[in-house]
PDB file of C-alpha atoms in Angstrom:
ATOM      1  CA  MET Y   1       0.000   0.000   0.000  1.00 53.00           C
ATOM      2  CA  SER Y   2       1.404   3.375  -0.978  1.00 49.00           C
ATOM      3  CA  MET Y   3       2.164   6.051   1.607  1.00 47.00           C
ATOM      4  CA  PRO Y   4      -0.542   8.518   0.400  1.00 46.00           C
ATOM      5  CA  ARG Y   5      -3.132   5.743   0.406  1.00 48.00           C
ATOM      6  CA  ARG Y   6      -2.113   4.639   3.918  1.00 45.00           C
ATOM      7  CA  THR Y   7      -2.304   8.256   5.103  1.00 40.00           C
ATOM      8  CA  LEU Y   8      -5.769   8.626   3.576  1.00 44.00           C
ATOM      9  CA  LEU Y   9      -6.913   5.388   5.186  1.00 42.00           C
ATOM     10  CA  LEU Y  10      -5.560   6.467   8.578  1.00 42.00           C
ATOM     11  CA  PHE Y  11      -7.191   9.890   8.225  1.00 50.00           C
ATOM     12  CA  SER Y  12     -10.536   8.255   7.313  1.00 43.00           C
ATOM     13  CA  LEU Y  13     -10.279   5.950  10.314  1.00 39.00           C
ATOM     14  CA  LEU Y  14      -9.593   8.889  12.641  1.00 39.00           C
ATOM     15  CA  LEU Y  15     -12.584  10.795  11.257  1.00 41.00           C
ATOM     16  CA  ALA Y  16     -14.808   7.763  11.747  1.00 41.00           C
ATOM     17  CA  LEU Y  17     -13.629   7.339  15.334  1.00 42.00           C
ATOM     18  CA  CYS Y  18     -14.174  11.030  16.089  1.00 43.00           C
ATOM     19  CA  GLY Y  19     -17.649  10.852  14.614  1.00 43.00           C
ATOM     20  CA  CYS Y  20     -18.537   7.871  16.789  1.00 43.00           C
ATOM     21  CA  ARG Y  21     -17.240   9.451  19.996  1.00 42.00           C
ATOM     22  CA  GLN Y  22     -19.940   9.576  22.641  1.00 46.00           C
ATOM     23  CA  GLU Y  23     -20.468  12.702  24.649  1.00 69.00           C
ATOM     24  CA  GLY Y  24     -19.318  12.481  28.205  1.00 90.00           C
ATOM     25  CA  PRO Y  25     -21.297  13.733  31.187  1.00 92.00           C
ATOM     26  CA  LEU Y  26     -19.271  16.928  31.502  1.00 93.00           C
ATOM     27  CA  GLU Y  27     -19.942  17.841  27.871  1.00 94.00           C
ATOM     28  CA  ARG Y  28     -23.675  17.337  28.455  1.00 95.00           C
ATOM     29  CA  VAL Y  29     -23.558  19.609  31.532  1.00 95.00           C
ATOM     30  CA  GLN Y  30     -21.823  22.279  29.462  1.00 94.00           C
ATOM     31  CA  GLN Y  31     -24.368  21.867  26.656  1.00 95.00           C
ATOM     32  CA  ASN Y  32     -27.230  22.387  29.100  1.00 95.00           C
ATOM     33  CA  ALA Y  33     -25.510  25.468  30.522  1.00 94.00           C
ATOM     34  CA  ALA Y  34     -25.230  26.826  26.980  1.00 94.00           C
ATOM     35  CA  ALA Y  35     -28.884  25.930  26.321  1.00 95.00           C
ATOM     36  CA  LEU Y  36     -29.853  27.833  29.471  1.00 94.00           C
ATOM     37  CA  GLN Y  37     -27.922  30.896  28.253  1.00 93.00           C
ATOM     38  CA  GLU Y  38     -29.518  30.717  24.804  1.00 95.00           C
ATOM     39  CA  ALA Y  39     -33.041  30.253  26.193  1.00 95.00           C
ATOM     40  CA  LEU Y  40     -32.666  33.303  28.439  1.00 93.00           C
ATOM     41  CA  GLN Y  41     -31.442  35.421  25.526  1.00 92.00           C
ATOM     42  CA  LYS Y  42     -34.357  34.229  23.375  1.00 95.00           C
ATOM     43  CA  LYS Y  43     -36.759  34.883  26.259  1.00 94.00           C
ATOM     44  CA  ASP Y  44     -37.844  31.236  26.077  1.00 96.00           C
ATOM     45  CA  ALA Y  45     -39.159  30.597  29.583  1.00 95.00           C
ATOM     46  CA  GLY Y  46     -40.454  27.141  28.630  1.00 96.00           C
ATOM     47  CA  THR Y  47     -36.992  25.866  27.742  1.00 97.00           C
ATOM     48  CA  VAL Y  48     -35.521  27.400  30.893  1.00 96.00           C
ATOM     49  CA  MET Y  49     -38.175  25.688  33.006  1.00 97.00           C
ATOM     50  CA  ASP Y  50     -37.465  22.362  31.241  1.00 97.00           C
ATOM     51  CA  LEU Y  51     -33.825  22.691  32.336  1.00 97.00           C
ATOM     52  CA  LEU Y  52     -34.770  23.253  35.993  1.00 97.00           C
ATOM     53  CA  HIS Y  53     -35.043  20.274  38.328  1.00 98.00           C
ATOM     54  CA  ALA Y  54     -38.410  19.695  40.025  1.00 97.00           C
ATOM     55  CA  ASP Y  55     -36.754  20.594  43.371  1.00 98.00           C
ATOM     56  CA  PHE Y  56     -34.941  23.650  41.986  1.00 97.00           C
ATOM     57  CA  LEU Y  57     -33.788  26.090  44.658  1.00 97.00           C
ATOM     58  CA  ALA Y  58     -32.095  29.461  44.177  1.00 96.00           C
ATOM     59  CA  GLN Y  59     -30.260  31.269  46.974  1.00 96.00           C
ATOM     60  CA  ASP Y  60     -31.434  28.474  49.325  1.00 96.00           C
ATOM     61  CA  GLN Y  61     -34.981  29.869  49.333  1.00 97.00           C
ATOM     62  CA  TYR Y  62     -36.517  30.504  45.898  1.00 97.00           C
ATOM     63  CA  ARG Y  63     -38.307  27.694  44.061  1.00 97.00           C
ATOM     64  CA  ARG Y  64     -39.355  27.053  40.456  1.00 97.00           C
ATOM     65  CA  ASP Y  65     -42.420  29.301  40.674  1.00 97.00           C
ATOM     66  CA  TRP Y  66     -40.178  32.201  41.742  1.00 96.00           C
ATOM     67  CA  ALA Y  67     -37.927  31.529  38.733  1.00 96.00           C
ATOM     68  CA  GLN Y  68     -40.901  31.585  36.393  1.00 96.00           C
ATOM     69  CA  ARG Y  69     -42.291  34.830  37.841  1.00 96.00           C
ATOM     70  CA  SER Y  70     -38.868  36.498  37.841  1.00 94.00           C
ATOM     71  CA  MET Y  71     -38.278  35.595  34.205  1.00 92.00           C
ATOM     72  CA  ALA Y  72     -41.716  36.860  33.199  1.00 94.00           C
ATOM     73  CA  LEU Y  73     -41.060  40.195  34.909  1.00 92.00           C
ATOM     74  CA  TYR Y  74     -37.565  40.585  33.399  1.00 88.00           C
ATOM     75  CA  PHE Y  75     -38.807  39.536  29.943  1.00 90.00           C
ATOM     76  CA  LEU Y  76     -41.612  42.109  30.094  1.00 91.00           C
ATOM     77  CA  ARG Y  77     -39.296  44.841  31.337  1.00 88.00           C
ATOM     78  CA  HIS Y  78     -36.682  44.353  28.609  1.00 84.00           C
ATOM     79  CA  LYS Y  79     -37.172  43.928  24.870  1.00 87.00           C
ATOM     80  CA  LYS Y  80     -33.731  42.349  24.474  1.00 88.00           C
ATOM     81  CA  ILE Y  81     -31.755  40.307  26.977  1.00 88.00           C
ATOM     82  CA  GLY Y  82     -28.049  39.578  26.853  1.00 88.00           C
ATOM     83  CA  VAL Y  83     -26.225  36.920  28.847  1.00 89.00           C
ATOM     84  CA  SER Y  84     -22.475  37.241  28.387  1.00 89.00           C
ATOM     85  CA  ILE Y  85     -20.354  34.580  30.022  1.00 90.00           C
ATOM     86  CA  LEU Y  86     -17.036  36.095  31.002  1.00 91.00           C
ATOM     87  CA  ASN Y  87     -15.604  32.810  32.242  1.00 92.00           C
ATOM     88  CA  GLN Y  88     -17.034  29.424  33.088  1.00 92.00           C
ATOM     89  CA  GLU Y  89     -15.846  26.200  34.653  1.00 94.00           C
ATOM     90  CA  SER Y  90     -17.674  22.909  35.140  1.00 95.00           C
ATOM     91  CA  ARG Y  91     -16.717  19.754  36.989  1.00 96.00           C
ATOM     92  CA  LEU Y  92     -18.237  16.439  37.938  1.00 96.00           C
ATOM     93  CA  ASP Y  93     -18.626  15.495  41.598  1.00 96.00           C
ATOM     94  CA  SER Y  94     -15.968  12.931  42.456  1.00 94.00           C
ATOM     95  CA  SER Y  95     -18.204  11.217  45.041  1.00 96.00           C
ATOM     96  CA  TYR Y  96     -21.620  11.255  43.354  1.00 95.00           C
ATOM     97  CA  SER Y  97     -21.918  10.387  39.663  1.00 94.00           C
ATOM     98  CA  ASP Y  98     -25.270  12.170  39.437  1.00 96.00           C
ATOM     99  CA  ARG Y  99     -23.939  15.591  40.544  1.00 98.00           C
ATOM    100  CA  ALA Y 100     -22.005  18.263  38.667  1.00 97.00           C
ATOM    101  CA  TYR Y 101     -21.082  21.854  39.419  1.00 97.00           C
ATOM    102  CA  SER Y 102     -20.514  24.943  37.324  1.00 96.00           C
ATOM    103  CA  SER Y 103     -19.262  28.360  38.261  1.00 96.00           C
ATOM    104  CA  ALA Y 104     -19.396  31.370  35.983  1.00 94.00           C
ATOM    105  CA  GLN Y 105     -18.954  35.076  35.868  1.00 95.00           C
ATOM    106  CA  VAL Y 106     -21.863  36.465  33.887  1.00 92.00           C
ATOM    107  CA  LEU Y 107     -22.931  39.882  32.671  1.00 90.00           C
ATOM    108  CA  LEU Y 108     -26.713  40.170  32.400  1.00 86.00           C
ATOM    109  CA  THR Y 109     -27.977  43.032  30.258  1.00 86.00           C
ATOM    110  CA  GLY Y 110     -31.404  44.289  29.328  1.00 84.00           C
ATOM    111  CA  ALA Y 111     -32.293  46.673  26.521  1.00 80.00           C
ATOM    112  CA  ASP Y 112     -35.318  48.272  24.945  1.00 78.00           C
ATOM    113  CA  ASN Y 113     -33.382  49.467  21.898  1.00 70.00           C
ATOM    114  CA  LEU Y 114     -29.932  48.755  20.492  1.00 62.00           C
ATOM    115  CA  LEU Y 115     -27.965  49.785  23.578  1.00 65.00           C
ATOM    116  CA  PRO Y 116     -28.388  48.095  26.963  1.00 66.00           C
ATOM    117  CA  ASP Y 117     -30.155  50.223  29.543  1.00 67.00           C
ATOM    118  CA  SER Y 118     -29.208  47.916  32.395  1.00 76.00           C
ATOM    119  CA  ALA Y 119     -26.219  45.713  33.035  1.00 83.00           C
ATOM    120  CA  ARG Y 120     -25.139  43.793  36.083  1.00 87.00           C
ATOM    121  CA  PRO Y 121     -22.348  41.290  36.690  1.00 90.00           C
ATOM    122  CA  TYR Y 122     -22.970  38.111  38.694  1.00 91.00           C
ATOM    123  CA  ASP Y 123     -20.791  35.346  40.094  1.00 95.00           C
ATOM    124  CA  LEU Y 124     -22.904  32.208  39.695  1.00 95.00           C
ATOM    125  CA  LYS Y 125     -22.653  28.796  41.332  1.00 97.00           C
ATOM    126  CA  LEU Y 126     -24.771  26.110  39.696  1.00 97.00           C
ATOM    127  CA  GLU Y 127     -25.417  22.551  40.830  1.00 98.00           C
ATOM    128  CA  TRP Y 128     -26.661  20.069  38.255  1.00 98.00           C
ATOM    129  CA  TRP Y 129     -28.416  16.776  39.053  1.00 98.00           C
ATOM    130  CA  LEU Y 130     -28.633  13.872  36.641  1.00 97.00           C
ATOM    131  CA  VAL Y 131     -32.235  12.708  36.168  1.00 97.00           C
ATOM    132  CA  ASP Y 132     -33.074   9.928  33.708  1.00 95.00           C
ATOM    133  CA  GLY Y 133     -29.931  10.645  31.683  1.00 93.00           C
ATOM    134  CA  ASP Y 134     -30.474  14.422  31.545  1.00 95.00           C
ATOM    135  CA  TRP Y 135     -28.677  17.091  33.571  1.00 97.00           C
ATOM    136  CA  GLN Y 136     -31.047  19.542  35.259  1.00 98.00           C
ATOM    137  CA  LEU Y 137     -30.221  22.667  37.200  1.00 97.00           C
ATOM    138  CA  ALA Y 138     -31.099  21.946  40.829  1.00 98.00           C
ATOM    139  CA  ARG Y 139     -29.320  24.697  42.793  1.00 98.00           C
ATOM    140  CA  LEU Y 140     -28.359  28.247  41.877  1.00 95.00           C
ATOM    141  CA  ALA Y 141     -26.560  30.850  43.960  1.00 96.00           C
ATOM    142  CA  TRP Y 142     -25.142  34.233  43.012  1.00 93.00           C
ATOM    143  CA  GLU Y 143     -23.229  37.178  44.395  1.00 92.00           C
TER     144      GLU Y 143
END
């Protein structure tokens, strides 16, 4: 077999292996975090609520109904919403395979026209729980 043909065969094999690679749990957590960001920017409360665990708790006191009301108020107040992630880190719990954690610095902006009329930075701590193969946001805290 000639060298170019062997190289092509090896390259094809590598592509096939990359295409068959299964997503790991950490990648799925990061995908759900990105989906949460996108849903907030699109003002899609239904998708956000689908990502929240049934026992969701924010700041150790606010439940799912609070999240839904807060989103509705913010969505009504602002025509456009921006969620800029300044930095983000996720990790799996080493003791519990059904727990993962993310931390992020986020800039939340709201606008009625082209320019934001409100902007506020947040340091977020998120706890994800694995339920039936899907990662859901169970705990949220911010500073």
